[in-house]
Coordinates of C-alpha atoms in Angstrom, one line a residue:
Chain N
M1 CA -80.2 -24.1 -18.9
N2 CA -76.5 -24.5 -18.9
V3 CA -75.6 -27.5 -21.1
L4 CA -71.9 -27.1 -20.5
E5 CA -70.5 -25.8 -17.3
I6 CA -66.7 -25.3 -16.9
K7 CA -65.6 -24.3 -13.5
K8 CA -62.0 -23.3 -12.5
V9 CA -60.4 -25.9 -14.8
S10 CA -56.7 -26.1 -14.7
K11 CA -54.3 -28.5 -16.3
Y12 CA -50.5 -28.9 -16.0
Y13 CA -48.3 -31.0 -18.2
G14 CA -45.3 -31.3 -15.8
Q15 CA -44.4 -27.7 -15.2
F16 CA -46.3 -26.3 -18.2
N17 CA -49.6 -24.7 -17.3
A18 CA -51.8 -25.6 -20.2
L19 CA -55.0 -24.3 -18.7
S20 CA -55.4 -22.0 -15.8
D21 CA -58.6 -21.4 -13.9
V22 CA -60.8 -21.6 -17.0
S23 CA -64.5 -21.0 -16.3
F24 CA -67.5 -20.4 -18.6
N25 CA -70.9 -21.7 -19.3
I26 CA -72.7 -22.5 -22.5
S27 CA -76.5 -22.4 -22.6
Q28 CA -78.9 -24.6 -24.6
G29 CA -78.9 -23.5 -28.2
D30 CA -75.7 -21.5 -28.1
F31 CA -73.3 -21.6 -31.0
V32 CA -69.9 -20.9 -29.5
G33 CA -66.7 -20.1 -31.1
L34 CA -63.6 -21.0 -29.0
L35 CA -60.8 -18.9 -30.3
G36 CA -57.1 -18.8 -29.6
V37 CA -53.8 -19.1 -31.4
N38 CA -52.0 -22.5 -31.7
G39 CA -51.1 -23.8 -28.3
A40 CA -53.5 -21.6 -26.5
G41 CA -55.1 -24.5 -24.8
K42 CA -58.2 -25.1 -26.9
T43 CA -57.6 -28.7 -27.6
T44 CA -56.6 -29.4 -24.0
L45 CA -59.8 -27.9 -22.9
I46 CA -61.8 -30.0 -25.4
S47 CA -59.9 -33.2 -24.3
S48 CA -60.8 -32.4 -20.7
I49 CA -64.5 -32.0 -21.6
A50 CA -64.4 -35.2 -23.7
G51 CA -63.0 -37.1 -20.7
I52 CA -59.6 -38.0 -22.2
N53 CA -57.6 -35.6 -20.1
S54 CA -57.1 -35.4 -16.4
F55 CA -57.6 -31.9 -14.9
T56 CA -58.5 -30.1 -11.7
G57 CA -61.8 -28.2 -11.4
Q58 CA -65.2 -29.3 -12.6
I59 CA -66.9 -29.8 -16.0
K60 CA -70.5 -30.8 -16.4
V61 CA -72.3 -31.8 -19.6
M62 CA -76.1 -31.5 -19.3
G63 CA -75.6 -31.5 -15.6
H64 CA -73.5 -34.6 -15.5
D65 CA -70.0 -34.4 -14.1
V66 CA -67.5 -35.7 -16.6
I67 CA -65.5 -37.4 -13.9
T68 CA -68.0 -38.8 -11.4
D69 CA -70.9 -39.3 -13.9
V70 CA -68.8 -40.0 -16.9
V71 CA -71.0 -42.4 -18.9
R72 CA -74.0 -40.0 -18.9
A73 CA -71.9 -37.0 -19.6
K74 CA -70.3 -38.7 -22.6
R75 CA -73.6 -39.9 -24.0
N76 CA -74.7 -36.2 -24.3
L77 CA -71.5 -35.2 -26.1
G78 CA -70.3 -35.6 -29.6
V79 CA -66.7 -34.6 -30.1
V80 CA -64.7 -34.2 -33.4
P81 CA -61.0 -34.4 -32.4
Q82 CA -58.5 -32.3 -34.2
E83 CA -56.0 -35.1 -35.0
L84 CA -57.1 -37.2 -38.0
A85 CA -57.9 -40.6 -36.8
Y86 CA -59.5 -43.6 -38.4
D87 CA -59.8 -47.4 -38.1
P88 CA -57.9 -48.9 -41.0
F89 CA -59.8 -52.2 -40.7
L90 CA -63.2 -50.7 -41.3
T91 CA -65.2 -49.1 -44.2
V92 CA -67.0 -45.8 -43.8
Y93 CA -70.3 -47.5 -43.1
Q94 CA -68.7 -50.0 -40.7
T95 CA -67.0 -47.2 -38.8
L96 CA -70.3 -45.4 -38.3
K97 CA -72.1 -48.6 -37.3
F98 CA -69.4 -49.4 -34.8
Q99 CA -69.5 -45.9 -33.4
A100 CA -73.3 -46.1 -33.0
G101 CA -72.7 -49.3 -31.1
L102 CA -70.1 -47.7 -28.8
Y103 CA -72.7 -45.2 -27.8
G104 CA -75.3 -47.9 -27.2
V105 CA -77.6 -46.9 -30.0
R106 CA -79.1 -49.5 -32.2
H107 CA -78.3 -48.2 -35.5
D108 CA -80.8 -45.8 -36.9
K109 CA -80.4 -46.1 -40.7
K110 CA -82.4 -43.1 -41.6
W111 CA -80.3 -40.8 -39.4
L112 CA -77.0 -42.5 -40.5
D113 CA -78.0 -41.9 -44.1
E114 CA -78.8 -38.3 -43.3
V115 CA -75.4 -37.7 -41.6
I116 CA -73.6 -39.5 -44.4
E117 CA -75.3 -37.3 -47.0
G118 CA -74.7 -34.2 -45.0
M119 CA -71.0 -35.1 -45.0
H120 CA -71.0 -35.9 -48.7
L121 CA -69.8 -39.5 -48.1
T122 CA -72.7 -41.3 -49.8
D123 CA -70.6 -42.7 -52.6
K124 CA -67.9 -43.7 -50.2
I125 CA -69.9 -45.8 -47.7
D126 CA -68.1 -49.1 -48.7
T127 CA -64.7 -47.6 -49.1
N128 CA -62.1 -48.6 -46.5
T129 CA -61.1 -45.6 -44.4
R130 CA -57.5 -46.0 -45.7
G131 CA -58.7 -45.0 -49.1
L132 CA -60.2 -41.7 -48.0
S133 CA -58.5 -38.4 -48.6
G134 CA -57.7 -36.1 -45.6
G135 CA -60.8 -34.0 -46.1
M136 CA -63.0 -37.1 -46.4
K137 CA -61.5 -38.6 -43.2
R138 CA -62.3 -35.3 -41.5
R139 CA -65.9 -35.5 -42.6
L140 CA -66.1 -39.0 -41.5
M141 CA -65.0 -37.9 -38.1
V142 CA -67.7 -35.3 -38.0
A143 CA -70.2 -38.0 -39.0
Q144 CA -68.9 -40.2 -36.2
A145 CA -69.6 -37.5 -33.6
L146 CA -73.2 -37.3 -34.7
V147 CA -74.3 -40.9 -34.9
H148 CA -75.9 -40.8 -31.3
R149 CA -77.5 -37.4 -31.9
P150 CA -75.8 -35.7 -29.0
P151 CA -77.3 -32.5 -27.6
V152 CA -73.9 -31.0 -27.3
I153 CA -71.5 -31.1 -30.2
I154 CA -67.8 -30.0 -30.0
L155 CA -65.8 -29.6 -33.1
D156 CA -62.0 -29.0 -32.9
E157 CA -61.1 -27.5 -36.2
P158 CA -63.7 -29.3 -38.3
T159 CA -62.8 -27.5 -41.5
A160 CA -59.0 -28.0 -41.3
G161 CA -57.7 -29.5 -44.6
V162 CA -61.2 -29.4 -46.2
D163 CA -61.6 -27.6 -49.6
V164 CA -63.6 -24.4 -50.0
E165 CA -66.7 -26.0 -51.5
I166 CA -66.9 -28.8 -48.9
R167 CA -66.1 -26.3 -46.2
K168 CA -69.1 -24.2 -47.1
S169 CA -71.4 -27.2 -47.1
L170 CA -69.9 -28.4 -43.8
W171 CA -70.7 -25.0 -42.2
K172 CA -74.2 -25.3 -43.7
F173 CA -74.7 -28.7 -42.2
I174 CA -73.4 -27.5 -38.8
K175 CA -75.9 -24.6 -39.0
T176 CA -78.6 -27.1 -39.8
L177 CA -77.6 -29.1 -36.6
H178 CA -77.8 -25.9 -34.6
N179 CA -81.2 -25.0 -36.0
A180 CA -82.3 -28.5 -35.0
G181 CA -81.5 -27.6 -31.4
H182 CA -78.0 -28.9 -30.9
T183 CA -75.7 -26.8 -28.9
I184 CA -72.4 -26.2 -30.7
L185 CA -68.8 -25.3 -29.5
L186 CA -66.1 -25.2 -32.1
T187 CA -62.6 -24.0 -32.7
T188 CA -61.5 -22.8 -36.1
H189 CA -59.1 -20.3 -37.7
Y190 CA -61.8 -19.1 -40.1
L191 CA -62.9 -16.1 -38.1
E192 CA -65.1 -14.7 -40.8
E193 CA -67.4 -17.8 -40.5
V194 CA -67.3 -17.5 -36.7
E195 CA -68.5 -13.9 -37.0
Q196 CA -71.4 -15.0 -39.1
V197 CA -72.6 -18.1 -37.2
C198 CA -71.5 -18.0 -33.6
N199 CA -73.7 -16.1 -31.1
K200 CA -71.0 -16.3 -28.4
I201 CA -67.3 -16.2 -28.4
V202 CA -64.7 -17.4 -25.9
M203 CA -61.1 -16.3 -26.5
I204 CA -58.3 -18.1 -24.7
D205 CA -54.6 -17.3 -24.7
K206 CA -51.8 -19.1 -22.8
G207 CA -54.4 -21.2 -21.0
R208 CA -56.4 -18.3 -19.7
I209 CA -59.7 -16.8 -20.7
L210 CA -59.1 -13.6 -22.5
A211 CA -62.6 -12.7 -23.4
Q212 CA -66.1 -14.3 -23.3
S213 CA -69.0 -12.4 -24.6
S214 CA -71.7 -12.5 -27.2
T215 CA -70.6 -12.0 -30.7
A216 CA -72.7 -8.8 -30.9
D217 CA -70.9 -7.3 -27.9
L218 CA -67.6 -8.2 -29.2
M219 CA -68.3 -6.7 -32.6
K220 CA -69.3 -3.5 -30.9
Q221 CA -65.6 -3.3 -29.9
A222 CA -64.9 -3.7 -33.6
H223 CA -66.8 -0.4 -34.1
D224 CA -64.3 1.3 -31.7
L225 CA -61.4 0.1 -33.8
P226 CA -60.6 2.4 -36.7
T227 CA -61.6 1.7 -40.2
T228 CA -58.5 2.1 -42.2
V229 CA -57.5 2.7 -45.8
R230 CA -54.5 1.0 -47.3
I231 CA -52.8 2.8 -50.1
E232 CA -50.0 1.5 -52.2
T233 CA -48.0 4.4 -53.8
M234 CA -45.9 4.2 -56.9
G235 CA -42.9 5.5 -54.9
G236 CA -41.6 9.0 -54.3
N237 CA -42.7 11.2 -51.4
F238 CA -45.9 10.7 -49.5
A239 CA -48.2 13.7 -49.0
P240 CA -46.9 15.6 -45.9
G241 CA -50.4 16.8 -45.0
L242 CA -51.5 13.2 -44.3
K243 CA -48.6 12.4 -41.9
D244 CA -50.7 12.4 -38.7
K245 CA -53.2 10.0 -40.2
V246 CA -50.7 7.3 -41.0
L247 CA -51.0 4.4 -38.7
N248 CA -48.5 2.2 -40.4
Q249 CA -46.0 2.3 -43.2
D250 CA -44.6 -0.8 -44.8
G251 CA -42.3 0.3 -47.7
N252 CA -44.6 2.2 -50.0
V253 CA -47.8 0.7 -48.5
F254 CA -49.4 3.2 -46.1
T255 CA -52.2 2.4 -43.7
L256 CA -54.3 5.4 -42.8
R257 CA -57.0 6.0 -40.2
L258 CA -60.4 6.6 -41.8
N259 CA -62.8 8.3 -39.3
N260 CA -65.6 8.7 -41.8
S261 CA -66.3 8.3 -45.5
D262 CA -65.8 12.1 -46.2
E263 CA -62.2 11.7 -45.1
L264 CA -61.6 9.4 -48.0
L265 CA -62.2 12.1 -50.5
L266 CA -60.0 14.5 -48.5
I267 CA -57.2 11.9 -48.5
L268 CA -57.5 11.3 -52.2
N269 CA -57.5 15.0 -52.9
T270 CA -54.5 15.6 -50.7
L271 CA -52.6 12.9 -52.5
K272 CA -53.5 14.4 -55.9
Q273 CA -52.3 17.8 -54.8
A274 CA -49.0 16.4 -53.7
N275 CA -48.6 14.6 -57.0
V276 CA -48.5 11.2 -55.3
N277 CA -49.4 8.4 -57.8
F278 CA -51.0 5.4 -56.3
G279 CA -51.8 1.9 -57.5
D280 CA -53.9 -0.1 -55.1
I281 CA -56.3 1.2 -52.5
N282 CA -58.2 -0.9 -50.0
I283 CA -60.7 0.0 -47.3
N284 CA -60.7 -2.3 -44.3
R285 CA -63.6 -2.4 -41.9
P286 CA -62.6 -3.9 -38.6
S287 CA -63.7 -7.5 -38.3
L288 CA -63.7 -10.1 -35.6
E289 CA -60.1 -10.9 -36.7
D290 CA -59.1 -7.3 -35.7
V291 CA -60.9 -7.6 -32.4
F292 CA -59.2 -10.9 -31.8
I293 CA -55.7 -9.6 -32.6
N294 CA -56.4 -6.5 -30.6
C295 CA -57.5 -8.6 -27.6
L296 CA -54.3 -10.7 -27.9
H297 CA -52.1 -7.7 -27.9
H298 CA -53.9 -5.3 -25.6
G299 CA -56.3 -7.3 -23.6
I300 CA -60.1 -7.2 -23.7
G301 CA -62.0 -3.9 -24.0
S302 CA -59.1 -1.7 -25.0
G303 CA -59.4 0.5 -28.1
S304 CA -56.6 0.5 -30.5
Chain J
M1 CA -73.8 -53.9 -22.4
L2 CA -74.2 -53.0 -26.1
P3 CA -70.9 -51.0 -26.3
F4 CA -69.1 -54.0 -24.8
I5 CA -70.6 -56.4 -27.3
E6 CA -69.9 -54.0 -30.2
L7 CA -66.2 -53.7 -29.1
V8 CA -65.8 -57.4 -28.9
K9 CA -67.5 -57.9 -32.3
K10 CA -65.2 -55.3 -33.9
E11 CA -62.1 -56.8 -32.3
I12 CA -63.0 -60.2 -33.5
Y13 CA -63.8 -58.8 -37.0
R14 CA -60.4 -57.2 -37.0
F15 CA -58.4 -60.4 -36.6
M16 CA -60.8 -62.4 -38.8
S17 CA -60.4 -59.9 -41.6
I18 CA -56.7 -60.7 -41.7
W19 CA -57.1 -64.4 -41.2
V20 CA -54.2 -65.3 -43.5
Q21 CA -51.9 -63.6 -41.1
T22 CA -53.7 -64.3 -37.8
I23 CA -55.0 -67.8 -38.3
F24 CA -53.4 -69.5 -41.2
G25 CA -49.9 -68.2 -40.2
P26 CA -50.0 -69.9 -36.7
V27 CA -51.3 -73.2 -38.3
T28 CA -48.4 -73.2 -40.8
T29 CA -45.9 -72.6 -38.0
A30 CA -47.3 -75.4 -35.9
V31 CA -47.3 -77.8 -38.8
L32 CA -43.7 -77.0 -39.6
Y33 CA -42.7 -77.6 -36.0
Q34 CA -44.6 -80.9 -36.1
L35 CA -42.8 -81.8 -39.3
I36 CA -39.3 -81.0 -38.0
F37 CA -39.6 -82.1 -34.4
G38 CA -42.5 -84.5 -34.3
E39 CA -41.5 -86.5 -37.3
K40 CA -37.7 -86.5 -36.8
L41 CA -37.9 -87.2 -33.1
S42 CA -40.7 -89.6 -33.3
L43 CA -38.4 -92.4 -31.9
I44 CA -37.8 -90.6 -28.6
S45 CA -39.6 -92.1 -25.7
T46 CA -41.9 -89.9 -23.8
G47 CA -41.6 -92.0 -20.7
I48 CA -45.4 -92.2 -20.6
P49 CA -46.8 -95.6 -21.4
G50 CA -48.8 -95.7 -24.6
V51 CA -48.1 -92.1 -25.6
A52 CA -46.0 -91.5 -28.7
Y53 CA -43.8 -88.4 -29.0
A54 CA -46.2 -86.8 -31.6
T55 CA -49.1 -87.2 -29.2
F56 CA -47.0 -85.6 -26.4
L57 CA -45.8 -82.8 -28.6
I58 CA -49.1 -81.8 -30.4
P59 CA -50.9 -80.3 -27.4
G60 CA -47.9 -78.2 -26.6
L61 CA -47.7 -76.9 -30.2
I62 CA -51.4 -76.1 -30.1
M63 CA -51.0 -74.2 -26.8
M64 CA -47.9 -72.5 -28.0
Q65 CA -49.9 -70.8 -30.8
V66 CA -52.8 -70.1 -28.5
L67 CA -50.6 -68.3 -26.1
L68 CA -48.7 -66.4 -28.7
N69 CA -51.9 -65.3 -30.6
A70 CA -53.8 -64.3 -27.5
F71 CA -50.8 -62.1 -26.7
G72 CA -50.6 -60.7 -30.2
N73 CA -54.2 -59.8 -30.4
G74 CA -54.6 -57.2 -27.7
S75 CA -51.0 -55.9 -28.0
S76 CA -51.2 -55.2 -31.8
S77 CA -54.8 -53.9 -31.7
L78 CA -53.9 -51.4 -29.0
I79 CA -50.7 -50.2 -30.5
Q80 CA -52.2 -49.8 -33.9
S81 CA -55.1 -47.9 -32.4
K82 CA -52.6 -45.6 -30.7
Y83 CA -50.6 -45.3 -33.9
T84 CA -53.6 -44.4 -36.1
G85 CA -55.1 -42.4 -33.3
N86 CA -58.5 -44.2 -33.4
I87 CA -58.2 -45.2 -29.8
I88 CA -59.6 -41.8 -29.1
F89 CA -63.1 -42.9 -30.3
I90 CA -63.1 -45.6 -27.7
L91 CA -61.8 -43.3 -24.9
M92 CA -64.5 -40.7 -25.8
A93 CA -67.3 -43.2 -25.8
P94 CA -69.6 -43.8 -22.8
I95 CA -67.9 -47.1 -21.9
S96 CA -66.5 -48.0 -18.5
P97 CA -62.8 -48.8 -18.4
L98 CA -63.9 -52.3 -17.1
A99 CA -66.0 -52.9 -20.3
I100 CA -63.1 -51.7 -22.5
Y101 CA -60.7 -54.0 -20.8
M102 CA -63.0 -57.0 -20.8
A103 CA -63.9 -56.5 -24.4
F104 CA -60.2 -56.6 -25.4
L105 CA -59.5 -59.5 -23.1
V106 CA -62.5 -61.6 -24.3
S107 CA -61.5 -60.9 -28.0
S108 CA -57.9 -62.0 -27.2
I109 CA -59.2 -65.2 -25.6
V110 CA -61.4 -65.8 -28.6
R111 CA -58.5 -65.3 -30.9
G112 CA -56.5 -67.8 -28.9
I113 CA -59.3 -70.4 -29.0
V114 CA -59.9 -69.9 -32.8
V115 CA -56.3 -70.3 -33.5
G116 CA -56.1 -73.3 -31.2
V117 CA -59.0 -75.0 -33.0
A118 CA -57.5 -74.2 -36.4
V119 CA -54.0 -75.5 -35.4
T120 CA -55.7 -78.7 -34.0
I121 CA -57.4 -79.3 -37.3
G122 CA -54.3 -78.5 -39.3
I123 CA -52.1 -80.8 -37.2
A124 CA -54.5 -83.6 -36.3
A125 CA -53.4 -85.8 -39.2
F126 CA -50.1 -86.3 -37.4
G127 CA -51.7 -88.3 -34.6
I128 CA -53.6 -86.4 -32.1
A129 CA -55.2 -88.1 -29.1
L130 CA -58.9 -87.5 -28.5
P131 CA -59.4 -85.4 -25.4
K132 CA -59.7 -87.5 -22.3
A133 CA -60.3 -84.7 -19.8
I134 CA -62.3 -82.0 -21.5
F135 CA -62.8 -79.8 -18.4
A136 CA -59.1 -79.6 -17.8
L137 CA -58.5 -78.9 -21.5
L138 CA -61.0 -76.0 -21.5
Y139 CA -59.8 -74.6 -18.2
F140 CA -56.1 -74.4 -19.2
L141 CA -57.1 -73.2 -22.7
I142 CA -59.2 -70.3 -21.4
F143 CA -57.0 -69.3 -18.5
G144 CA -53.8 -69.7 -20.5
A145 CA -55.2 -67.4 -23.2
A146 CA -56.3 -65.0 -20.4
I147 CA -52.8 -64.8 -19.1
T148 CA -51.1 -63.9 -22.4
G149 CA -54.1 -61.9 -23.5
G150 CA -53.7 -59.8 -20.4
L151 CA -49.9 -59.6 -20.9
G152 CA -50.6 -58.5 -24.5
L153 CA -52.9 -55.7 -23.3
I154 CA -50.3 -54.6 -20.7
A155 CA -47.6 -54.5 -23.4
G156 CA -50.0 -52.7 -25.8
I157 CA -50.8 -50.1 -23.2
L158 CA -47.2 -49.5 -22.1
S159 CA -45.6 -49.6 -25.5
E160 CA -45.4 -46.4 -27.5
K161 CA -43.6 -47.9 -30.4
F162 CA -43.7 -51.2 -32.3
D163 CA -40.1 -52.1 -31.3
Q164 CA -41.0 -51.9 -27.6
L165 CA -43.7 -54.4 -28.2
A166 CA -41.4 -56.6 -30.2
G167 CA -38.9 -56.4 -27.2
F168 CA -41.6 -57.5 -24.8
Q169 CA -42.5 -60.4 -27.0
S170 CA -38.8 -61.5 -27.5
F171 CA -37.7 -61.1 -23.9
V172 CA -40.7 -62.1 -21.9
I173 CA -43.3 -64.1 -23.9
V174 CA -41.0 -66.3 -26.1
P175 CA -38.6 -67.3 -23.2
L176 CA -41.6 -68.2 -21.0
I177 CA -43.1 -70.3 -23.8
Y178 CA -39.8 -72.1 -24.6
L179 CA -39.3 -72.9 -20.9
A180 CA -42.8 -74.3 -20.7
G181 CA -42.0 -77.9 -21.6
I182 CA -43.6 -78.0 -25.0
F183 CA -40.9 -80.2 -26.6
F184 CA -39.5 -82.0 -23.5
N185 CA -40.5 -82.4 -20.0
P186 CA -38.5 -79.7 -18.2
H187 CA -37.3 -82.2 -15.7
S188 CA -34.6 -82.6 -18.3
F189 CA -33.4 -79.0 -17.7
S190 CA -30.7 -78.6 -15.2
G191 CA -29.8 -76.1 -12.4
I192 CA -31.2 -72.6 -12.7
W193 CA -33.2 -73.4 -15.8
Q194 CA -35.2 -76.0 -14.0
V195 CA -35.9 -73.5 -11.2
L196 CA -37.0 -70.9 -13.7
A197 CA -39.1 -73.4 -15.6
M198 CA -40.9 -74.4 -12.4
L199 CA -41.9 -70.7 -11.8
D200 CA -43.2 -70.3 -15.3
P201 CA -47.0 -70.4 -15.3
F202 CA -46.9 -71.5 -19.0
L203 CA -45.3 -74.8 -17.8
Y204 CA -48.5 -75.6 -15.9
I205 CA -50.7 -74.4 -18.7
V206 CA -49.0 -76.7 -21.2
D207 CA -49.0 -79.6 -18.7
G208 CA -52.6 -79.1 -17.8
F209 CA -53.7 -78.7 -21.5
R210 CA -51.8 -81.8 -22.4
Y211 CA -53.5 -83.6 -19.5
G212 CA -56.7 -82.7 -21.2
F213 CA -55.7 -84.8 -24.1
I214 CA -53.7 -87.8 -22.6
A215 CA -54.9 -87.8 -19.0
H216 CA -51.3 -87.8 -17.9
A217 CA -49.7 -84.8 -16.0
D218 CA -46.1 -84.3 -15.1
Y219 CA -47.0 -81.9 -12.3
N220 CA -49.8 -81.8 -9.8
I221 CA -52.8 -80.7 -11.8
G222 CA -54.6 -79.2 -8.9
F223 CA -51.7 -76.9 -8.0
G224 CA -51.3 -76.1 -11.7
A225 CA -54.9 -75.0 -12.0
F226 CA -54.6 -72.9 -8.9
F227 CA -51.3 -71.3 -9.9
V228 CA -52.5 -70.6 -13.5
G229 CA -55.8 -69.1 -12.1
V230 CA -53.9 -66.8 -9.7
C231 CA -51.6 -65.7 -12.5
A232 CA -54.5 -65.0 -14.8
I233 CA -56.3 -62.9 -12.2
S234 CA -53.2 -61.0 -11.2
V235 CA -52.1 -60.2 -14.7
N236 CA -55.5 -58.9 -15.6
L237 CA -55.9 -56.9 -12.4
V238 CA -52.7 -55.1 -13.4
G239 CA -53.9 -54.6 -17.0
Y240 CA -57.3 -53.3 -15.8
W241 CA -55.6 -50.9 -13.4
L242 CA -53.5 -49.5 -16.2
I243 CA -56.5 -48.9 -18.4
K244 CA -58.5 -47.4 -15.5
R245 CA -55.6 -45.0 -14.7
G246 CA -55.3 -44.3 -18.4
I247 CA -51.5 -44.8 -18.2
R248 CA -49.8 -44.0 -21.6
I249 CA -53.2 -43.8 -23.1
K250 CA -54.7 -40.6 -21.6
K251 CA -52.7 -37.5 -21.2

């Protein structure tokens, strides 16, 4: 079943085309990474799904149109907006109780406590939101999106401004939610984590869909990208025999194509014979980040 | 219905949590007005048999604070929500625009009434008349607060900065209140000012509310009730239309 259907969604801000004919579906249980550079249209798309943007086209959440059946669509949706927002008149607990009320759920203390604990806010429940750090405010916003146990959860950069330790536990909590049956769509700039947890990836650029596929298929493209070795020499001439392997040179840092592991030995030997002294050496396996950058520059499906 | 009730509760909690500013402030202002005008001008004849100047003035001072505070509630709540960004939580929630609008309007009217009661208690010692026409008093209290409450919401929706809101208050609300015959019967105005005063719905609100206390009206109370009712409905239809269209709230 499609829990989220996005059909031919376009959005203009005056002359600026923020979204252009965006279509994709998300199935029950998907964990989707929505990737794009800043200004690609991710937040505009999320705002459209959340019902705070006008747009042309159609969006359905659990089968409910976000324009014509807005109340039911919104009930099935929990959105964490990107911009930090908080009500300075309320404490953490009051914020969550109020949020539950807005969604028409009588407050379920057990679930609230679970969410508060998951967001590491237990010792802050009676603190006024003004007294929270940026990372705590972000976690409170995640908690707010969860109070009504929505089947579909959308997180717009949930880990922005959150320290490493909390970021890890936040991902863990999001994974727990996914395991509990929630469908998740998120944007983030931490592609390593996307590669690990998302089963589907949608890439957008300049308001258009650049790629949408399973993470596994996209990572197959990564296998087509070359593994590289990055060698920092101590200066002097580089081995002439390796010239055709060099993909990139930045000062005395050389990036070489590495077709297989045997080649590494060959490269090192060649360097030794040419009397090139080197300091640092790094092997780089192509990651989602490389696929993403490759897609941005060359379009989907192209090799290097 | 629950989201509506929660929003009303939260809005009431908001102004009650800063009661020194939202309730005690207006009481202080009203008492100062009473001390300066009511006491110093106590020898002035109101032209109404058996009604001393203080008795004439007090209902006007109460209504002045009701109108100002009903305006201030929705306008400051909305602009603060826009400023801190938390309006997004209301916009994303499964609440109809009508419920959102009505929740803000109801809490503005409640703020007006709470302030009205507080001012009445604070000022009563100076010689208040016991209400003689309670229905008229309540009608003009509620519809008066509904007009400025609605204007406050409109101003809050349309303003993007605090100074725009202050401008709306200085150039629209305050002049309308000062032309409303709080201190003197506006018959004493001359020329264009009298015409303007006659078009001011606040004039009929103050007159009707005062009628509730002293059972004497300077204008036709039936016409006043009708005009105030029409203004309250019109203002709030405009406010609701703005919220529904999401003007300056949604992108």
